[in-house]
PDB file of N, CA, C and O in Angstrom:
ATOM      1  N   MET A   1       0.857  -1.190   0.000  1.00 45.00           N
ATOM      2  CA  MET A   1       0.000   0.000   0.000  1.00 45.00           C
ATOM      3  C   MET A   1       0.892   1.238   0.000  1.00 45.00           C
ATOM      4  O   MET A   1       1.774   1.381   0.837  1.00 45.00           O
ATOM      5  N   SER A   2       0.674   2.103  -0.922  1.00 54.00           N
ATOM      6  CA  SER A   2       1.509   3.300  -1.009  1.00 54.00           C
ATOM      7  C   SER A   2       0.933   4.416  -0.138  1.00 54.00           C
ATOM      8  O   SER A   2      -0.258   4.470   0.130  1.00 54.00           O
ATOM      9  N   SER A   3       1.811   5.286   0.301  1.00 75.00           N
ATOM     10  CA  SER A   3       1.416   6.426   1.120  1.00 75.00           C
ATOM     11  C   SER A   3       1.010   7.574   0.220  1.00 75.00           C
ATOM     12  O   SER A   3       1.455   7.680  -0.917  1.00 75.00           O
ATOM     13  N   ASN A   4       0.189   8.441   0.757  1.00 90.00           N
ATOM     14  CA  ASN A   4      -0.240   9.589  -0.018  1.00 90.00           C
ATOM     15  C   ASN A   4       0.525  10.834   0.420  1.00 90.00           C
ATOM     16  O   ASN A   4      -0.057  11.883   0.640  1.00 90.00           O
ATOM     17  N   TYR A   5       1.832  10.669   0.610  1.00 91.00           N
ATOM     18  CA  TYR A   5       2.703  11.785   0.959  1.00 91.00           C
ATOM     19  C   TYR A   5       4.100  11.500   0.444  1.00 91.00           C
ATOM     20  O   TYR A   5       4.412  10.368   0.065  1.00 91.00           O
ATOM     21  N   GLU A   6       4.902  12.527   0.426  1.00 94.00           N
ATOM     22  CA  GLU A   6       6.311  12.355   0.067  1.00 94.00           C
ATOM     23  C   GLU A   6       7.159  13.308   0.882  1.00 94.00           C
ATOM     24  O   GLU A   6       6.691  14.350   1.331  1.00 94.00           O
ATOM     25  N   TRP A   7       8.383  12.917   1.111  1.00 96.00           N
ATOM     26  CA  TRP A   7       9.358  13.750   1.814  1.00 96.00           C
ATOM     27  C   TRP A   7      10.227  14.453   0.789  1.00 96.00           C
ATOM     28  O   TRP A   7      10.586  13.874  -0.243  1.00 96.00           O
ATOM     29  N   TYR A   8      10.572  15.698   1.058  1.00 96.00           N
ATOM     30  CA  TYR A   8      11.456  16.447   0.165  1.00 96.00           C
ATOM     31  C   TYR A   8      12.281  17.436   0.984  1.00 96.00           C
ATOM     32  O   TYR A   8      11.954  17.747   2.122  1.00 96.00           O
ATOM     33  N   LYS A   9      13.354  17.895   0.385  1.00 97.00           N
ATOM     34  CA  LYS A   9      14.183  18.944   0.971  1.00 97.00           C
ATOM     35  C   LYS A   9      14.108  20.162   0.058  1.00 97.00           C
ATOM     36  O   LYS A   9      14.054  20.025  -1.165  1.00 97.00           O
ATOM     37  N   ASN A  10      14.133  21.345   0.664  1.00 95.00           N
ATOM     38  CA  ASN A  10      14.139  22.570  -0.146  1.00 95.00           C
ATOM     39  C   ASN A  10      15.432  22.696  -0.932  1.00 95.00           C
ATOM     40  O   ASN A  10      15.431  23.164  -2.059  1.00 95.00           O
ATOM     41  N   ASN A  11      16.539  22.288  -0.328  1.00 96.00           N
ATOM     42  CA  ASN A  11      17.852  22.303  -0.966  1.00 96.00           C
ATOM     43  C   ASN A  11      18.537  20.979  -0.679  1.00 96.00           C
ATOM     44  O   ASN A  11      18.351  20.405   0.400  1.00 96.00           O
ATOM     45  N   ASP A  12      19.342  20.508  -1.606  1.00 96.00           N
ATOM     46  CA  ASP A  12      20.021  19.226  -1.424  1.00 96.00           C
ATOM     47  C   ASP A  12      20.877  19.182  -0.169  1.00 96.00           C
ATOM     48  O   ASP A  12      21.051  18.123   0.428  1.00 96.00           O
ATOM     49  N   THR A  13      21.413  20.325   0.241  1.00 97.00           N
ATOM     50  CA  THR A  13      22.310  20.367   1.398  1.00 97.00           C
ATOM     51  C   THR A  13      21.570  20.517   2.726  1.00 97.00           C
ATOM     52  O   THR A  13      22.188  20.456   3.789  1.00 97.00           O
ATOM     53  N   ASP A  14      20.251  20.707   2.694  1.00 98.00           N
ATOM     54  CA  ASP A  14      19.463  20.872   3.921  1.00 98.00           C
ATOM     55  C   ASP A  14      19.469  19.598   4.756  1.00 98.00           C
ATOM     56  O   ASP A  14      19.592  18.495   4.225  1.00 98.00           O
ATOM     57  N   LYS A  15      19.282  19.777   6.044  1.00 98.00           N
ATOM     58  CA  LYS A  15      19.148  18.647   6.965  1.00 98.00           C
ATOM     59  C   LYS A  15      17.685  18.361   7.279  1.00 98.00           C
ATOM     60  O   LYS A  15      17.349  17.291   7.752  1.00 98.00           O
ATOM     61  N   ILE A  16      16.832  19.318   6.998  1.00 98.00           N
ATOM     62  CA  ILE A  16      15.402  19.180   7.304  1.00 98.00           C
ATOM     63  C   ILE A  16      14.654  18.630   6.097  1.00 98.00           C
ATOM     64  O   ILE A  16      14.824  19.085   4.973  1.00 98.00           O
ATOM     65  N   TRP A  17      13.817  17.638   6.393  1.00 98.00           N
ATOM     66  CA  TRP A  17      12.893  17.079   5.414  1.00 98.00           C
ATOM     67  C   TRP A  17      11.512  17.679   5.666  1.00 98.00           C
ATOM     68  O   TRP A  17      11.106  17.842   6.816  1.00 98.00           O
ATOM     69  N   TRP A  18      10.798  17.999   4.614  1.00 97.00           N
ATOM     70  CA  TRP A  18       9.422  18.481   4.697  1.00 97.00           C
ATOM     71  C   TRP A  18       8.511  17.398   4.152  1.00 97.00           C
ATOM     72  O   TRP A  18       8.821  16.741   3.163  1.00 97.00           O
ATOM     73  N   LYS A  19       7.368  17.227   4.811  1.00 96.00           N
ATOM     74  CA  LYS A  19       6.410  16.203   4.391  1.00 96.00           C
ATOM     75  C   LYS A  19       5.295  16.852   3.600  1.00 96.00           C
ATOM     76  O   LYS A  19       4.618  17.749   4.084  1.00 96.00           O
ATOM     77  N   ASP A  20       5.138  16.397   2.390  1.00 93.00           N
ATOM     78  CA  ASP A  20       4.070  16.873   1.518  1.00 93.00           C
ATOM     79  C   ASP A  20       2.958  15.841   1.580  1.00 93.00           C
ATOM     80  O   ASP A  20       3.027  14.790   0.938  1.00 93.00           O
ATOM     81  N   ASN A  21       1.947  16.109   2.413  1.00 90.00           N
ATOM     82  CA  ASN A  21       0.829  15.194   2.593  1.00 90.00           C
ATOM     83  C   ASN A  21      -0.313  15.656   1.692  1.00 90.00           C
ATOM     84  O   ASN A  21      -0.905  16.709   1.919  1.00 90.00           O
ATOM     85  N   PHE A  22      -0.621  14.864   0.701  1.00 86.00           N
ATOM     86  CA  PHE A  22      -1.588  15.266  -0.315  1.00 86.00           C
ATOM     87  C   PHE A  22      -3.025  15.226   0.170  1.00 86.00           C
ATOM     88  O   PHE A  22      -3.929  15.705  -0.497  1.00 86.00           O
ATOM     89  N   ASP A  23      -3.266  14.639   1.357  1.00 86.00           N
ATOM     90  CA  ASP A  23      -4.618  14.544   1.900  1.00 86.00           C
ATOM     91  C   ASP A  23      -4.941  15.651   2.901  1.00 86.00           C
ATOM     92  O   ASP A  23      -6.076  15.735   3.370  1.00 86.00           O
ATOM     93  N   VAL A  24      -3.954  16.474   3.257  1.00 86.00           N
ATOM     94  CA  VAL A  24      -4.140  17.477   4.309  1.00 86.00           C
ATOM     95  C   VAL A  24      -3.739  18.844   3.771  1.00 86.00           C
ATOM     96  O   VAL A  24      -2.683  19.004   3.170  1.00 86.00           O
ATOM     97  N   ILE A  25      -4.577  19.835   4.029  1.00 86.00           N
ATOM     98  CA  ILE A  25      -4.292  21.207   3.611  1.00 86.00           C
ATOM     99  C   ILE A  25      -3.902  22.024   4.838  1.00 86.00           C
ATOM    100  O   ILE A  25      -4.536  21.932   5.886  1.00 86.00           O
ATOM    101  N   GLY A  26      -2.854  22.822   4.721  1.00 86.00           N
ATOM    102  CA  GLY A  26      -2.469  23.749   5.776  1.00 86.00           C
ATOM    103  C   GLY A  26      -1.629  23.156   6.887  1.00 86.00           C
ATOM    104  O   GLY A  26      -1.417  23.801   7.902  1.00 86.00           O
ATOM    105  N   GLU A  27      -1.149  21.946   6.717  1.00 90.00           N
ATOM    106  CA  GLU A  27      -0.301  21.316   7.726  1.00 90.00           C
ATOM    107  C   GLU A  27       1.148  21.387   7.256  1.00 90.00           C
ATOM    108  O   GLU A  27       1.454  21.029   6.128  1.00 90.00           O
ATOM    109  N   TRP A  28       2.030  21.866   8.124  1.00 94.00           N
ATOM    110  CA  TRP A  28       3.443  21.991   7.803  1.00 94.00           C
ATOM    111  C   TRP A  28       4.221  21.047   8.712  1.00 94.00           C
ATOM    112  O   TRP A  28       4.468  21.360   9.872  1.00 94.00           O
ATOM    113  N   VAL A  29       4.575  19.889   8.189  1.00 97.00           N
ATOM    114  CA  VAL A  29       5.281  18.870   8.961  1.00 97.00           C
ATOM    115  C   VAL A  29       6.714  18.791   8.462  1.00 97.00           C
ATOM    116  O   VAL A  29       6.969  18.758   7.258  1.00 97.00           O
ATOM    117  N   PHE A  30       7.639  18.754   9.412  1.00 98.00           N
ATOM    118  CA  PHE A  30       9.042  18.604   9.056  1.00 98.00           C
ATOM    119  C   PHE A  30       9.686  17.580   9.967  1.00 98.00           C
ATOM    120  O   PHE A  30       9.145  17.210  11.006  1.00 98.00           O
ATOM    121  N   SER A  31      10.858  17.115   9.553  1.00 98.00           N
ATOM    122  CA  SER A  31      11.564  16.096  10.309  1.00 98.00           C
ATOM    123  C   SER A  31      13.059  16.202  10.027  1.00 98.00           C
ATOM    124  O   SER A  31      13.464  16.701   8.982  1.00 98.00           O
ATOM    125  N   PHE A  32      13.835  15.709  10.970  1.00 98.00           N
ATOM    126  CA  PHE A  32      15.280  15.655  10.773  1.00 98.00           C
ATOM    127  C   PHE A  32      15.708  14.265  10.305  1.00 98.00           C
ATOM    128  O   PHE A  32      16.806  14.101   9.791  1.00 98.00           O
ATOM    129  N   ASP A  33      14.832  13.263  10.492  1.00 98.00           N
ATOM    130  CA  ASP A  33      15.179  11.886  10.159  1.00 98.00           C
ATOM    131  C   ASP A  33      14.057  11.113   9.454  1.00 98.00           C
ATOM    132  O   ASP A  33      14.185   9.922   9.208  1.00 98.00           O
ATOM    133  N   LYS A  34      12.955  11.784   9.131  1.00 97.00           N
ATOM    134  CA  LYS A  34      11.774  11.191   8.504  1.00 97.00           C
ATOM    135  C   LYS A  34      11.101  10.154   9.409  1.00 97.00           C
ATOM    136  O   LYS A  34      10.303   9.367   8.949  1.00 97.00           O
ATOM    137  N   LYS A  35      11.440  10.157  10.682  1.00 97.00           N
ATOM    138  CA  LYS A  35      10.787   9.257  11.644  1.00 97.00           C
ATOM    139  C   LYS A  35      10.019  10.069  12.678  1.00 97.00           C
ATOM    140  O   LYS A  35       8.837   9.855  12.886  1.00 97.00           O
ATOM    141  N   ILE A  36      10.708  10.995  13.333  1.00 97.00           N
ATOM    142  CA  ILE A  36      10.057  11.890  14.293  1.00 97.00           C
ATOM    143  C   ILE A  36       9.584  13.110  13.522  1.00 97.00           C
ATOM    144  O   ILE A  36      10.385  13.795  12.883  1.00 97.00           O
ATOM    145  N   GLU A  37       8.281  13.345  13.590  1.00 97.00           N
ATOM    146  CA  GLU A  37       7.687  14.446  12.843  1.00 97.00           C
ATOM    147  C   GLU A  37       7.322  15.588  13.783  1.00 97.00           C
ATOM    148  O   GLU A  37       6.892  15.360  14.910  1.00 97.00           O
ATOM    149  N   TYR A  38       7.494  16.807  13.278  1.00 98.00           N
ATOM    150  CA  TYR A  38       7.132  18.013  14.017  1.00 98.00           C
ATOM    151  C   TYR A  38       6.146  18.810  13.188  1.00 98.00           C
ATOM    152  O   TYR A  38       6.329  18.979  11.984  1.00 98.00           O
ATOM    153  N   ASN A  39       5.106  19.302  13.833  1.00 96.00           N
ATOM    154  CA  ASN A  39       4.167  20.203  13.194  1.00 96.00           C
ATOM    155  C   ASN A  39       4.673  21.617  13.459  1.00 96.00           C
ATOM    156  O   ASN A  39       4.773  22.032  14.612  1.00 96.00           O
ATOM    157  N   MET A  40       5.013  22.321  12.416  1.00 96.00           N
ATOM    158  CA  MET A  40       5.661  23.616  12.582  1.00 96.00           C
ATOM    159  C   MET A  40       4.854  24.570  13.467  1.00 96.00           C
ATOM    160  O   MET A  40       5.417  25.238  14.332  1.00 96.00           O
ATOM    161  N   PHE A  41       3.553  24.642  13.284  1.00 95.00           N
ATOM    162  CA  PHE A  41       2.765  25.623  14.027  1.00 95.00           C
ATOM    163  C   PHE A  41       2.523  25.208  15.476  1.00 95.00           C
ATOM    164  O   PHE A  41       2.312  26.055  16.326  1.00 95.00           O
ATOM    165  N   GLN A  42       2.568  23.922  15.781  1.00 96.00           N
ATOM    166  CA  GLN A  42       2.365  23.458  17.151  1.00 96.00           C
ATOM    167  C   GLN A  42       3.676  23.254  17.906  1.00 96.00           C
ATOM    168  O   GLN A  42       3.750  23.526  19.092  1.00 96.00           O
ATOM    169  N   ASP A  43       4.687  22.762  17.221  1.00 97.00           N
ATOM    170  CA  ASP A  43       5.891  22.280  17.909  1.00 97.00           C
ATOM    171  C   ASP A  43       7.085  23.225  17.900  1.00 97.00           C
ATOM    172  O   ASP A  43       7.975  23.093  18.734  1.00 97.00           O
ATOM    173  N   TYR A  44       7.142  24.152  16.952  1.00 97.00           N
ATOM    174  CA  TYR A  44       8.296  25.064  16.877  1.00 97.00           C
ATOM    175  C   TYR A  44       8.123  26.213  17.854  1.00 97.00           C
ATOM    176  O   TYR A  44       7.084  26.859  17.845  1.00 97.00           O
ATOM    177  N   PRO A  45       9.101  26.518  18.654  1.00 97.00           N
ATOM    178  CA  PRO A  45      10.381  25.846  18.905  1.00 97.00           C
ATOM    179  C   PRO A  45      10.326  24.905  20.106  1.00 97.00           C
ATOM    180  O   PRO A  45      11.328  24.336  20.491  1.00 97.00           O
ATOM    181  N   TYR A  46       9.137  24.746  20.659  1.00 96.00           N
ATOM    182  CA  TYR A  46       8.986  24.091  21.960  1.00 96.00           C
ATOM    183  C   TYR A  46       9.512  22.663  22.025  1.00 96.00           C
ATOM    184  O   TYR A  46      10.061  22.255  23.043  1.00 96.00           O
ATOM    185  N   LYS A  47       9.347  21.890  20.985  1.00 98.00           N
ATOM    186  CA  LYS A  47       9.740  20.479  21.024  1.00 98.00           C
ATOM    187  C   LYS A  47      11.100  20.211  20.368  1.00 98.00           C
ATOM    188  O   LYS A  47      11.517  19.063  20.276  1.00 98.00           O
ATOM    189  N   LEU A  48      11.764  21.261  19.941  1.00 98.00           N
ATOM    190  CA  LEU A  48      13.069  21.092  19.311  1.00 98.00           C
ATOM    191  C   LEU A  48      14.187  21.252  20.335  1.00 98.00           C
ATOM    192  O   LEU A  48      14.076  22.049  21.265  1.00 98.00           O
ATOM    193  N   THR A  49      15.273  20.518  20.119  1.00 98.00           N
ATOM    194  CA  THR A  49      16.463  20.750  20.929  1.00 98.00           C
ATOM    195  C   THR A  49      17.095  22.055  20.463  1.00 98.00           C
ATOM    196  O   THR A  49      16.752  22.578  19.388  1.00 98.00           O
ATOM    197  N   ALA A  50      18.035  22.562  21.221  1.00 97.00           N
ATOM    198  CA  ALA A  50      18.742  23.793  20.823  1.00 97.00           C
ATOM    199  C   ALA A  50      19.435  23.600  19.469  1.00 97.00           C
ATOM    200  O   ALA A  50      19.403  24.492  18.612  1.00 97.00           O
ATOM    201  N   GLU A  51      20.025  22.435  19.268  1.00 98.00           N
ATOM    202  CA  GLU A  51      20.706  22.152  18.000  1.00 98.00           C
ATOM    203  C   GLU A  51      19.702  22.092  16.846  1.00 98.00           C
ATOM    204  O   GLU A  51      19.946  22.646  15.768  1.00 98.00           O
ATOM    205  N   GLN A  52      18.559  21.431  17.054  1.00 98.00           N
ATOM    206  CA  GLN A  52      17.539  21.362  16.011  1.00 98.00           C
ATOM    207  C   GLN A  52      16.983  22.745  15.681  1.00 98.00           C
ATOM    208  O   GLN A  52      16.764  23.068  14.514  1.00 98.00           O
ATOM    209  N   LYS A  53      16.774  23.565  16.698  1.00 97.00           N
ATOM    210  CA  LYS A  53      16.267  24.920  16.467  1.00 97.00           C
ATOM    211  C   LYS A  53      17.247  25.728  15.631  1.00 97.00           C
ATOM    212  O   LYS A  53      16.860  26.453  14.717  1.00 97.00           O
ATOM    213  N   LYS A  54      18.538  25.605  15.932  1.00 97.00           N
ATOM    214  CA  LYS A  54      19.557  26.320  15.155  1.00 97.00           C
ATOM    215  C   LYS A  54      19.532  25.864  13.702  1.00 97.00           C
ATOM    216  O   LYS A  54      19.571  26.692  12.784  1.00 97.00           O
ATOM    217  N   ILE A  55      19.459  24.565  13.469  1.00 98.00           N
ATOM    218  CA  ILE A  55      19.394  24.045  12.101  1.00 98.00           C
ATOM    219  C   ILE A  55      18.148  24.587  11.401  1.00 98.00           C
ATOM    220  O   ILE A  55      18.217  25.073  10.271  1.00 98.00           O
ATOM    221  N   PHE A  56      17.002  24.503  12.080  1.00 98.00           N
ATOM    222  CA  PHE A  56      15.759  24.999  11.490  1.00 98.00           C
ATOM    223  C   PHE A  56      15.889  26.480  11.143  1.00 98.00           C
ATOM    224  O   PHE A  56      15.550  26.896  10.035  1.00 98.00           O
ATOM    225  N   ASP A  57      16.369  27.273  12.092  1.00 97.00           N
ATOM    226  CA  ASP A  57      16.486  28.719  11.871  1.00 97.00           C
ATOM    227  C   ASP A  57      17.447  29.043  10.735  1.00 97.00           C
ATOM    228  O   ASP A  57      17.186  29.951   9.939  1.00 97.00           O
ATOM    229  N   ASP A  58      18.564  28.312  10.656  1.00 98.00           N
ATOM    230  CA  ASP A  58      19.542  28.559   9.589  1.00 98.00           C
ATOM    231  C   ASP A  58      18.962  28.228   8.214  1.00 98.00           C
ATOM    232  O   ASP A  58      19.225  28.933   7.239  1.00 98.00           O
ATOM    233  N   GLU A  59      18.190  27.149   8.139  1.00 98.00           N
ATOM    234  CA  GLU A  59      17.645  26.723   6.853  1.00 98.00           C
ATOM    235  C   GLU A  59      16.350  27.455   6.484  1.00 98.00           C
ATOM    236  O   GLU A  59      15.972  27.474   5.316  1.00 98.00           O
ATOM    237  N   ASN A  60      15.682  28.027   7.491  1.00 97.00           N
ATOM    238  CA  ASN A  60      14.383  28.668   7.259  1.00 97.00           C
ATOM    239  C   ASN A  60      14.309  30.022   7.952  1.00 97.00           C
ATOM    240  O   ASN A  60      13.489  30.229   8.849  1.00 97.00           O
ATOM    241  N   PRO A  61      15.151  30.974   7.558  1.00 97.00           N
ATOM    242  CA  PRO A  61      15.186  32.259   8.257  1.00 97.00           C
ATOM    243  C   PRO A  61      13.853  33.015   8.217  1.00 97.00           C
ATOM    244  O   PRO A  61      13.523  33.733   9.154  1.00 97.00           O
ATOM    245  N   GLU A  62      13.068  32.802   7.160  1.00 97.00           N
ATOM    246  CA  GLU A  62      11.780  33.491   7.082  1.00 97.00           C
ATOM    247  C   GLU A  62      10.813  32.975   8.152  1.00 97.00           C
ATOM    248  O   GLU A  62      10.072  33.751   8.747  1.00 97.00           O
ATOM    249  N   TRP A  63      10.841  31.683   8.438  1.00 96.00           N
ATOM    250  CA  TRP A  63       9.989  31.136   9.496  1.00 96.00           C
ATOM    251  C   TRP A  63      10.530  31.499  10.871  1.00 96.00           C
ATOM    252  O   TRP A  63       9.760  31.761  11.801  1.00 96.00           O
ATOM    253  N   ALA A  64      11.852  31.514  11.027  1.00 96.00           N
ATOM    254  CA  ALA A  64      12.446  31.933  12.304  1.00 96.00           C
ATOM    255  C   ALA A  64      12.011  33.355  12.633  1.00 96.00           C
ATOM    256  O   ALA A  64      11.670  33.671  13.777  1.00 96.00           O
ATOM    257  N   ASP A  65      11.997  34.222  11.628  1.00 96.00           N
ATOM    258  CA  ASP A  65      11.556  35.602  11.832  1.00 96.00           C
ATOM    259  C   ASP A  65      10.056  35.650  12.156  1.00 96.00           C
ATOM    260  O   ASP A  65       9.626  36.393  13.031  1.00 96.00           O
ATOM    261  N   PHE A  66       9.269  34.843  11.467  1.00 96.00           N
ATOM    262  CA  PHE A  66       7.822  34.799  11.688  1.00 96.00           C
ATOM    263  C   PHE A  66       7.495  34.398  13.137  1.00 96.00           C
ATOM    264  O   PHE A  66       6.582  34.938  13.744  1.00 96.00           O
ATOM    265  N   PHE A  67       8.279  33.463  13.673  1.00 96.00           N
ATOM    266  CA  PHE A  67       8.045  32.946  15.022  1.00 96.00           C
ATOM    267  C   PHE A  67       8.946  33.580  16.081  1.00 96.00           C
ATOM    268  O   PHE A  67       9.059  33.064  17.192  1.00 96.00           O
ATOM    269  N   LYS A  68       9.561  34.708  15.778  1.00 94.00           N
ATOM    270  CA  LYS A  68      10.566  35.285  16.675  1.00 94.00           C
ATOM    271  C   LYS A  68      10.026  35.606  18.071  1.00 94.00           C
ATOM    272  O   LYS A  68      10.794  35.664  19.035  1.00 94.00           O
ATOM    273  N   ASP A  69       8.735  35.789  18.228  1.00 94.00           N
ATOM    274  CA  ASP A  69       8.148  36.087  19.543  1.00 94.00           C
ATOM    275  C   ASP A  69       7.967  34.851  20.410  1.00 94.00           C
ATOM    276  O   ASP A  69       7.690  34.969  21.600  1.00 94.00           O
ATOM    277  N   ARG A  70       8.107  33.675  19.824  1.00 90.00           N
ATOM    278  CA  ARG A  70       7.981  32.437  20.591  1.00 90.00           C
ATOM    279  C   ARG A  70       9.284  32.164  21.334  1.00 90.00           C
ATOM    280  O   ARG A  70      10.363  32.251  20.777  1.00 90.00           O
ATOM    281  N   LYS A  71       9.157  31.837  22.582  1.00 76.00           N
ATOM    282  CA  LYS A  71      10.360  31.554  23.393  1.00 76.00           C
ATOM    283  C   LYS A  71      10.405  30.088  23.735  1.00 76.00           C
ATOM    284  O   LYS A  71       9.460  29.455  23.988  1.00 76.00           O
TER     285      LYS A  71
END
């Protein structure tokens, strides 16, 4: 049975994988290993380690700026 989603990276050198789920609209899921998934709007930065947050911020400066008020 095939899944109705795919993993992709914005750039080949990125460490973050993004999940493109074709059955869900408005969900932004990312992962560092394609096993543990994070929902950007619920989990960033609360469930990330300091190292993961730095990687996320470096690869996605526009989202880091968008969420800059979150501590």
